[in-house]
Amino acid sequence: AEGRLVFTHPVDGMMAYIKLSLMAGLLISSPYLFYQAFGFFKPALGQGLRRAVPLAALVAYLLFGAGVFFSLRVLPVAMRFLLSYSRPGFEAMISVNEYFNFVFLITLGTGAAFEMPLLLYFLAKIGFVSSRLLLRQWRVAIMVCLILGAVICPTPDVFTWLLVCLPLFGLYLVSIVVVRWVEAGKTAAKA
């Protein structure tokens, strides 16, 4: 964290370490948790899904990890900007609890947003979206990215908001390429 963190409740300091440990533990152990969940549902899945689920879980984990990595790279820049409003007599005094909640929301939201290509891959696989539709709806996509950026990064500054919105739209463009790849695969399968 840029600057000083304070805690206002006797257990806040201890809880900060516990929250950090839980977040790191969940992130590190999630491949094993996905593997165990897959093992539980495996008997109910068809042969095609049995082969697709492990790869999809790996891609989901990598995309989520990329989102977390991105948010942790952007977070110091955002914090410097947000704390730049501090002046003598008007100093930031951020509680450790609020800081961890802020970091958790941004990293979780950005990690989830980075799942967009995988989500659109599955939607294209079942025929719900097409690359033509996604290209035609680019204005709507920009608006959705702006709204998602505001939800993921609930700060009043435009700079941090744009740092989140621009990669979201980039992911939308990557998703169009992924959907085209799915369409090419379907066309090749028909031939």
mmCIF file with all atom_site columns, N, CA and C in Angstrom, residues 76-128:
data_model
loop_
_atom_site.group_PDB
_atom_site.id
_atom_site.type_symbol
_atom_site.label_atom_id
_atom_site.label_alt_id
_atom_site.label_comp_id
_atom_site.label_asym_id
_atom_site.label_entity_id
_atom_site.label_seq_id
_atom_site.pdbx_PDB_ins_code
_atom_site.Cartn_x
_atom_site.Cartn_y
_atom_site.Cartn_z
_atom_site.occupancy
_atom_site.B_iso_or_equiv
_atom_site.pdbx_formal_charge
_atom_site.auth_seq_id
_atom_site.auth_comp_id
_atom_site.auth_asym_id
_atom_site.auth_atom_id
_atom_site.pdbx_PDB_model_num
ATOM 1   N N  . PRO A 1 76  ? -1.022  -0.115  -7.757  1.00 0.00 ? 76  PRO A N  1
ATOM 2   C CA . PRO A 1 76  ? -0.124  0.927   -7.228  1.00 0.00 ? 76  PRO A CA 1
ATOM 3   C C  . PRO A 1 76  ? -0.269  2.263   -7.950  1.00 0.00 ? 76  PRO A C  1
ATOM 4   N N  . VAL A 1 77  ? -0.467  2.214   -9.259  1.00 0.00 ? 77  VAL A N  1
ATOM 5   C CA . VAL A 1 77  ? -0.670  3.452   -10.023 1.00 0.00 ? 77  VAL A CA 1
ATOM 6   C C  . VAL A 1 77  ? -1.951  4.132   -9.571  1.00 0.00 ? 77  VAL A C  1
ATOM 7   N N  . ALA A 1 78  ? -3.002  3.338   -9.408  1.00 0.00 ? 78  ALA A N  1
ATOM 8   C CA . ALA A 1 78  ? -4.283  3.895   -8.964  1.00 0.00 ? 78  ALA A CA 1
ATOM 9   C C  . ALA A 1 78  ? -4.175  4.468   -7.559  1.00 0.00 ? 78  ALA A C  1
ATOM 10  N N  . MET A 1 79  ? -3.484  3.764   -6.668  1.00 0.00 ? 79  MET A N  1
ATOM 11  C CA . MET A 1 79  ? -3.342  4.254   -5.293  1.00 0.00 ? 79  MET A CA 1
ATOM 12  C C  . MET A 1 79  ? -2.541  5.549   -5.243  1.00 0.00 ? 79  MET A C  1
ATOM 13  N N  . ARG A 1 80  ? -1.466  5.620   -6.037  1.00 0.00 ? 80  ARG A N  1
ATOM 14  C CA . ARG A 1 80  ? -0.696  6.878   -6.079  1.00 0.00 ? 80  ARG A CA 1
ATOM 15  C C  . ARG A 1 80  ? -1.577  8.033   -6.538  1.00 0.00 ? 80  ARG A C  1
ATOM 16  N N  . PHE A 1 81  ? -2.383  7.766   -7.547  1.00 0.00 ? 81  PHE A N  1
ATOM 17  C CA . PHE A 1 81  ? -3.272  8.814   -8.050  1.00 0.00 ? 81  PHE A CA 1
ATOM 18  C C  . PHE A 1 81  ? -4.306  9.200   -6.999  1.00 0.00 ? 81  PHE A C  1
ATOM 19  N N  . LEU A 1 82  ? -4.931  8.215   -6.391  1.00 0.00 ? 82  LEU A N  1
ATOM 20  C CA . LEU A 1 82  ? -5.961  8.506   -5.396  1.00 0.00 ? 82  LEU A CA 1
ATOM 21  C C  . LEU A 1 82  ? -5.385  9.218   -4.173  1.00 0.00 ? 82  LEU A C  1
ATOM 22  N N  . LEU A 1 83  ? -4.199  8.827   -3.751  1.00 0.00 ? 83  LEU A N  1
ATOM 23  C CA . LEU A 1 83  ? -3.585  9.455   -2.581  1.00 0.00 ? 83  LEU A CA 1
ATOM 24  C C  . LEU A 1 83  ? -2.932  10.792  -2.902  1.00 0.00 ? 83  LEU A C  1
ATOM 25  N N  . SER A 1 84  ? -2.866  11.135  -4.187  1.00 0.00 ? 84  SER A N  1
ATOM 26  C CA . SER A 1 84  ? -2.285  12.428  -4.554  1.00 0.00 ? 84  SER A CA 1
ATOM 27  C C  . SER A 1 84  ? -3.183  13.590  -4.128  1.00 0.00 ? 84  SER A C  1
ATOM 28  N N  . TYR A 1 85  ? -4.407  13.290  -3.771  1.00 0.00 ? 85  TYR A N  1
ATOM 29  C CA . TYR A 1 85  ? -5.316  14.339  -3.299  1.00 0.00 ? 85  TYR A CA 1
ATOM 30  C C  . TYR A 1 85  ? -5.038  14.724  -1.849  1.00 0.00 ? 85  TYR A C  1
ATOM 31  N N  . SER A 1 86  ? -4.154  13.988  -1.210  1.00 0.00 ? 86  SER A N  1
ATOM 32  C CA . SER A 1 86  ? -3.801  14.263  0.181   1.00 0.00 ? 86  SER A CA 1
ATOM 33  C C  . SER A 1 86  ? -3.002  15.563  0.277   1.00 0.00 ? 86  SER A C  1
ATOM 34  N N  . ARG A 1 87  ? -3.337  16.389  1.237   1.00 0.00 ? 87  ARG A N  1
ATOM 35  C CA . ARG A 1 87  ? -2.656  17.669  1.473   1.00 0.00 ? 87  ARG A CA 1
ATOM 36  C C  . ARG A 1 87  ? -2.421  17.809  2.973   1.00 0.00 ? 87  ARG A C  1
ATOM 37  N N  . PRO A 1 88  ? -1.519  18.691  3.381   1.00 0.00 ? 88  PRO A N  1
ATOM 38  C CA . PRO A 1 88  ? -1.385  18.942  4.827   1.00 0.00 ? 88  PRO A CA 1
ATOM 39  C C  . PRO A 1 88  ? -2.725  19.398  5.411   1.00 0.00 ? 88  PRO A C  1
ATOM 40  N N  . GLY A 1 89  ? -3.125  18.742  6.440   1.00 0.00 ? 89  GLY A N  1
ATOM 41  C CA . GLY A 1 89  ? -4.420  19.030  7.044   1.00 0.00 ? 89  GLY A CA 1
ATOM 42  C C  . GLY A 1 89  ? -5.545  18.241  6.400   1.00 0.00 ? 89  GLY A C  1
ATOM 43  N N  . PHE A 1 90  ? -5.240  17.547  5.301   1.00 0.00 ? 90  PHE A N  1
ATOM 44  C CA . PHE A 1 90  ? -6.229  16.758  4.571   1.00 0.00 ? 90  PHE A CA 1
ATOM 45  C C  . PHE A 1 90  ? -5.531  15.468  4.128   1.00 0.00 ? 90  PHE A C  1
ATOM 46  N N  . GLU A 1 91  ? -5.082  14.712  5.118   1.00 0.00 ? 91  GLU A N  1
ATOM 47  C CA . GLU A 1 91  ? -4.257  13.545  4.852   1.00 0.00 ? 91  GLU A CA 1
ATOM 48  C C  . GLU A 1 91  ? -5.092  12.275  4.812   1.00 0.00 ? 91  GLU A C  1
ATOM 49  N N  . ALA A 1 92  ? -4.620  11.351  3.995   1.00 0.00 ? 92  ALA A N  1
ATOM 50  C CA . ALA A 1 92  ? -5.282  10.052  3.896   1.00 0.00 ? 92  ALA A CA 1
ATOM 51  C C  . ALA A 1 92  ? -4.937  9.215   5.118   1.00 0.00 ? 92  ALA A C  1
ATOM 52  N N  . MET A 1 93  ? -5.935  8.623   5.707   1.00 0.00 ? 93  MET A N  1
ATOM 53  C CA . MET A 1 93  ? -5.740  7.714   6.815   1.00 0.00 ? 93  MET A CA 1
ATOM 54  C C  . MET A 1 93  ? -6.589  6.476   6.514   1.00 0.00 ? 93  MET A C  1
ATOM 55  N N  . ILE A 1 94  ? -6.002  5.567   5.754   1.00 0.00 ? 94  ILE A N  1
ATOM 56  C CA . ILE A 1 94  ? -6.727  4.411   5.250   1.00 0.00 ? 94  ILE A CA 1
ATOM 57  C C  . ILE A 1 94  ? -6.616  3.281   6.256   1.00 0.00 ? 94  ILE A C  1
ATOM 58  N N  . SER A 1 95  ? -7.763  2.708   6.588   1.00 0.00 ? 95  SER A N  1
ATOM 59  C CA . SER A 1 95  ? -7.731  1.581   7.520   1.00 0.00 ? 95  SER A CA 1
ATOM 60  C C  . SER A 1 95  ? -7.335  0.332   6.744   1.00 0.00 ? 95  SER A C  1
ATOM 61  N N  . VAL A 1 96  ? -6.658  -0.552  7.409   1.00 0.00 ? 96  VAL A N  1
ATOM 62  C CA . VAL A 1 96  ? -6.189  -1.780  6.784   1.00 0.00 ? 96  VAL A CA 1
ATOM 63  C C  . VAL A 1 96  ? -7.371  -2.614  6.298   1.00 0.00 ? 96  VAL A C  1
ATOM 64  N N  . ASN A 1 97  ? -8.476  -2.570  7.015   1.00 0.00 ? 97  ASN A N  1
ATOM 65  C CA . ASN A 1 97  ? -9.675  -3.297  6.633   1.00 0.00 ? 97  ASN A CA 1
ATOM 66  C C  . ASN A 1 97  ? -10.243 -2.762  5.316   1.00 0.00 ? 97  ASN A C  1
ATOM 67  N N  . GLU A 1 98  ? -10.359 -1.447  5.222   1.00 0.00 ? 98  GLU A N  1
ATOM 68  C CA . GLU A 1 98  ? -10.881 -0.842  3.989   1.00 0.00 ? 98  GLU A CA 1
ATOM 69  C C  . GLU A 1 98  ? -9.938  -1.080  2.812   1.00 0.00 ? 98  GLU A C  1
ATOM 70  N N  . TYR A 1 99  ? -8.644  -1.024  3.070   1.00 0.00 ? 99  TYR A N  1
ATOM 71  C CA . TYR A 1 99  ? -7.668  -1.246  2.002   1.00 0.00 ? 99  TYR A CA 1
ATOM 72  C C  . TYR A 1 99  ? -7.778  -2.670  1.458   1.00 0.00 ? 99  TYR A C  1
ATOM 73  N N  . PHE A 1 100 ? -7.852  -3.670  2.350   1.00 0.00 ? 100 PHE A N  1
ATOM 74  C CA . PHE A 1 100 ? -7.951  -5.047  1.881   1.00 0.00 ? 100 PHE A CA 1
ATOM 75  C C  . PHE A 1 100 ? -9.274  -5.302  1.172   1.00 0.00 ? 100 PHE A C  1
ATOM 76  N N  . ASN A 1 101 ? -10.351 -4.686  1.639   1.00 0.00 ? 101 ASN A N  1
ATOM 77  C CA . ASN A 1 101 ? -11.628 -4.816  0.934   1.00 0.00 ? 101 ASN A CA 1
ATOM 78  C C  . ASN A 1 101 ? -11.533 -4.211  -0.463  1.00 0.00 ? 101 ASN A C  1
ATOM 79  N N  . PHE A 1 102 ? -10.899 -3.049  -0.581  1.00 0.00 ? 102 PHE A N  1
ATOM 80  C CA . PHE A 1 102 ? -10.702 -2.385  -1.871  1.00 0.00 ? 102 PHE A CA 1
ATOM 81  C C  . PHE A 1 102 ? -9.881  -3.265  -2.804  1.00 0.00 ? 102 PHE A C  1
ATOM 82  N N  . VAL A 1 103 ? -8.759  -3.772  -2.320  1.00 0.00 ? 103 VAL A N  1
ATOM 83  C CA . VAL A 1 103 ? -7.885  -4.635  -3.136  1.00 0.00 ? 103 VAL A CA 1
ATOM 84  C C  . VAL A 1 103 ? -8.613  -5.909  -3.525  1.00 0.00 ? 103 VAL A C  1
ATOM 85  N N  . PHE A 1 104 ? -9.339  -6.506  -2.585  1.00 0.00 ? 104 PHE A N  1
ATOM 86  C CA . PHE A 1 104 ? -10.054 -7.744  -2.869  1.00 0.00 ? 104 PHE A CA 1
ATOM 87  C C  . PHE A 1 104 ? -11.109 -7.536  -3.950  1.00 0.00 ? 104 PHE A C  1
ATOM 88  N N  . LEU A 1 105 ? -11.892 -6.464  -3.846  1.00 0.00 ? 105 LEU A N  1
ATOM 89  C CA . LEU A 1 105 ? -12.927 -6.205  -4.850  1.00 0.00 ? 105 LEU A CA 1
ATOM 90  C C  . LEU A 1 105 ? -12.334 -5.961  -6.228  1.00 0.00 ? 105 LEU A C  1
ATOM 91  N N  . ILE A 1 106 ? -11.256 -5.195  -6.279  1.00 0.00 ? 106 ILE A N  1
ATOM 92  C CA . ILE A 1 106 ? -10.647 -4.904  -7.585  1.00 0.00 ? 106 ILE A CA 1
ATOM 93  C C  . ILE A 1 106 ? -10.029 -6.161  -8.189  1.00 0.00 ? 106 ILE A C  1
ATOM 94  N N  . THR A 1 107 ? -9.292  -6.934  -7.401  1.00 0.00 ? 107 THR A N  1
ATOM 95  C CA . THR A 1 107 ? -8.662  -8.128  -7.962  1.00 0.00 ? 107 THR A CA 1
ATOM 96  C C  . THR A 1 107 ? -9.692  -9.190  -8.342  1.00 0.00 ? 107 THR A C  1
ATOM 97  N N  . LEU A 1 108 ? -10.698 -9.387  -7.512  1.00 0.00 ? 108 LEU A N  1
ATOM 98  C CA . LEU A 1 108 ? -11.741 -10.360 -7.831  1.00 0.00 ? 108 LEU A CA 1
ATOM 99  C C  . LEU A 1 108 ? -12.528 -9.930  -9.069  1.00 0.00 ? 108 LEU A C  1
ATOM 100 N N  . GLY A 1 109 ? -12.908 -8.668  -9.119  1.00 0.00 ? 109 GLY A N  1
ATOM 101 C CA . GLY A 1 109 ? -13.662 -8.165  -10.275 1.00 0.00 ? 109 GLY A CA 1
ATOM 102 C C  . GLY A 1 109 ? -12.869 -8.220  -11.558 1.00 0.00 ? 109 GLY A C  1
ATOM 103 N N  . THR A 1 110 ? -11.606 -7.848  -11.514 1.00 0.00 ? 110 THR A N  1
ATOM 104 C CA . THR A 1 110 ? -10.774 -7.876  -12.715 1.00 0.00 ? 110 THR A CA 1
ATOM 105 C C  . THR A 1 110 ? -10.498 -9.313  -13.138 1.00 0.00 ? 110 THR A C  1
ATOM 106 N N  . GLY A 1 111 ? -10.242 -10.181 -12.165 1.00 0.00 ? 111 GLY A N  1
ATOM 107 C CA . GLY A 1 111 ? -10.044 -11.591 -12.497 1.00 0.00 ? 111 GLY A CA 1
ATOM 108 C C  . GLY A 1 111 ? -11.273 -12.194 -13.162 1.00 0.00 ? 111 GLY A C  1
ATOM 109 N N  . ALA A 1 112 ? -12.441 -11.881 -12.647 1.00 0.00 ? 112 ALA A N  1
ATOM 110 C CA . ALA A 1 112 ? -13.684 -12.385 -13.245 1.00 0.00 ? 112 ALA A CA 1
ATOM 111 C C  . ALA A 1 112 ? -13.911 -11.789 -14.632 1.00 0.00 ? 112 ALA A C  1
ATOM 112 N N  . ALA A 1 113 ? -13.592 -10.512 -14.805 1.00 0.00 ? 113 ALA A N  1
ATOM 113 C CA . ALA A 1 113 ? -13.774 -9.875  -16.109 1.00 0.00 ? 113 ALA A CA 1
ATOM 114 C C  . ALA A 1 113 ? -12.856 -10.480 -17.162 1.00 0.00 ? 113 ALA A C  1
ATOM 115 N N  . PHE A 1 114 ? -11.693 -10.947 -16.763 1.00 0.00 ? 114 PHE A N  1
ATOM 116 C CA . PHE A 1 114 ? -10.758 -11.552 -17.713 1.00 0.00 ? 114 PHE A CA 1
ATOM 117 C C  . PHE A 1 114 ? -11.248 -12.921 -18.200 1.00 0.00 ? 114 PHE A C  1
ATOM 118 N N  . GLU A 1 115 ? -12.337 -13.419 -17.657 1.00 0.00 ? 115 GLU A N  1
ATOM 119 C CA . GLU A 1 115 ? -12.930 -14.672 -18.111 1.00 0.00 ? 115 GLU A CA 1
ATOM 120 C C  . GLU A 1 115 ? -13.794 -14.472 -19.362 1.00 0.00 ? 115 GLU A C  1
ATOM 121 N N  . MET A 1 116 ? -13.934 -13.224 -19.839 1.00 0.00 ? 116 MET A N  1
ATOM 122 C CA . MET A 1 116 ? -14.809 -12.922 -20.968 1.00 0.00 ? 116 MET A CA 1
ATOM 123 C C  . MET A 1 116 ? -14.513 -13.781 -22.204 1.00 0.00 ? 116 MET A C  1
ATOM 124 N N  . PRO A 1 117 ? -13.259 -13.949 -22.647 1.00 0.00 ? 117 PRO A N  1
ATOM 125 C CA . PRO A 1 117 ? -13.036 -14.788 -23.840 1.00 0.00 ? 117 PRO A CA 1
ATOM 126 C C  . PRO A 1 117 ? -13.524 -16.224 -23.661 1.00 0.00 ? 117 PRO A C  1
ATOM 127 N N  . LEU A 1 118 ? -13.344 -16.787 -22.480 1.00 0.00 ? 118 LEU A N  1
ATOM 128 C CA . LEU A 1 118 ? -13.795 -18.154 -22.235 1.00 0.00 ? 118 LEU A CA 1
ATOM 129 C C  . LEU A 1 118 ? -15.321 -18.233 -22.244 1.00 0.00 ? 118 LEU A C  1
ATOM 130 N N  . LEU A 1 119 ? -15.970 -17.264 -21.628 1.00 0.00 ? 119 LEU A N  1
ATOM 131 C CA . LEU A 1 119 ? -17.432 -17.222 -21.616 1.00 0.00 ? 119 LEU A CA 1
ATOM 132 C C  . LEU A 1 119 ? -17.978 -17.111 -23.043 1.00 0.00 ? 119 LEU A C  1
ATOM 133 N N  . LEU A 1 120 ? -17.410 -16.208 -23.826 1.00 0.00 ? 120 LEU A N  1
ATOM 134 C CA . LEU A 1 120 ? -17.882 -16.050 -25.199 1.00 0.00 ? 120 LEU A CA 1
ATOM 135 C C  . LEU A 1 120 ? -17.521 -17.255 -26.065 1.00 0.00 ? 120 LEU A C  1
ATOM 136 N N  . TYR A 1 121 ? -16.449 -17.952 -25.725 1.00 0.00 ? 121 TYR A N  1
ATOM 137 C CA . TYR A 1 121 ? -16.113 -19.198 -26.425 1.00 0.00 ? 121 TYR A CA 1
ATOM 138 C C  . TYR A 1 121 ? -17.252 -20.197 -26.258 1.00 0.00 ? 121 TYR A C  1
ATOM 139 N N  . PHE A 1 122 ? -17.697 -20.396 -25.019 1.00 0.00 ? 122 PHE A N  1
ATOM 140 C CA . PHE A 1 122 ? -18.779 -21.352 -24.773 1.00 0.00 ? 122 PHE A CA 1
ATOM 141 C C  . PHE A 1 122 ? -20.102 -20.876 -25.378 1.00 0.00 ? 122 PHE A C  1
ATOM 142 N N  . LEU A 1 123 ? -20.355 -19.578 -25.329 1.00 0.00 ? 123 LEU A N  1
ATOM 143 C CA . LEU A 1 123 ? -21.582 -19.068 -25.944 1.00 0.00 ? 123 LEU A CA 1
ATOM 144 C C  . LEU A 1 123 ? -21.554 -19.247 -27.460 1.00 0.00 ? 123 LEU A C  1
ATOM 145 N N  . ALA A 1 124 ? -20.371 -19.111 -28.067 1.00 0.00 ? 124 ALA A N  1
ATOM 146 C CA . ALA A 1 124 ? -20.248 -19.343 -29.507 1.00 0.00 ? 124 ALA A CA 1
ATOM 147 C C  . ALA A 1 124 ? -20.363 -20.829 -29.824 1.00 0.00 ? 124 ALA A C  1
ATOM 148 N N  . LYS A 1 125 ? -19.847 -21.666 -28.944 1.00 0.00 ? 125 LYS A N  1
ATOM 149 C CA . LYS A 1 125 ? -19.892 -23.114 -29.148 1.00 0.00 ? 125 LYS A CA 1
ATOM 150 C C  . LYS A 1 125 ? -21.326 -23.615 -29.214 1.00 0.00 ? 125 LYS A C  1
ATOM 151 N N  . ILE A 1 126 ? -22.214 -23.024 -28.386 1.00 0.00 ? 126 ILE A N  1
ATOM 152 C CA . ILE A 1 126 ? -23.619 -23.456 -28.405 1.00 0.00 ? 126 ILE A CA 1
ATOM 153 C C  . ILE A 1 126 ? -24.453 -22.654 -29.397 1.00 0.00 ? 126 ILE A C  1
ATOM 154 N N  . GLY A 1 127 ? -23.804 -21.729 -30.110 1.00 0.00 ? 127 GLY A N  1
ATOM 155 C CA . GLY A 1 127 ? -24.493 -20.975 -31.149 1.00 0.00 ? 127 GLY A CA 1
ATOM 156 C C  . GLY A 1 127 ? -25.256 -19.758 -30.667 1.00 0.00 ? 127 GLY A C  1
ATOM 157 N N  . PHE A 1 128 ? -24.970 -19.313 -29.456 1.00 0.00 ? 128 PHE A N  1
ATOM 158 C CA . PHE A 1 128 ? -25.699 -18.169 -28.893 1.00 0.00 ? 128 PHE A CA 1
ATOM 159 C C  . PHE A 1 128 ? -25.166 -16.838 -29.412 1.00 0.00 ? 128 PHE A C  1
#
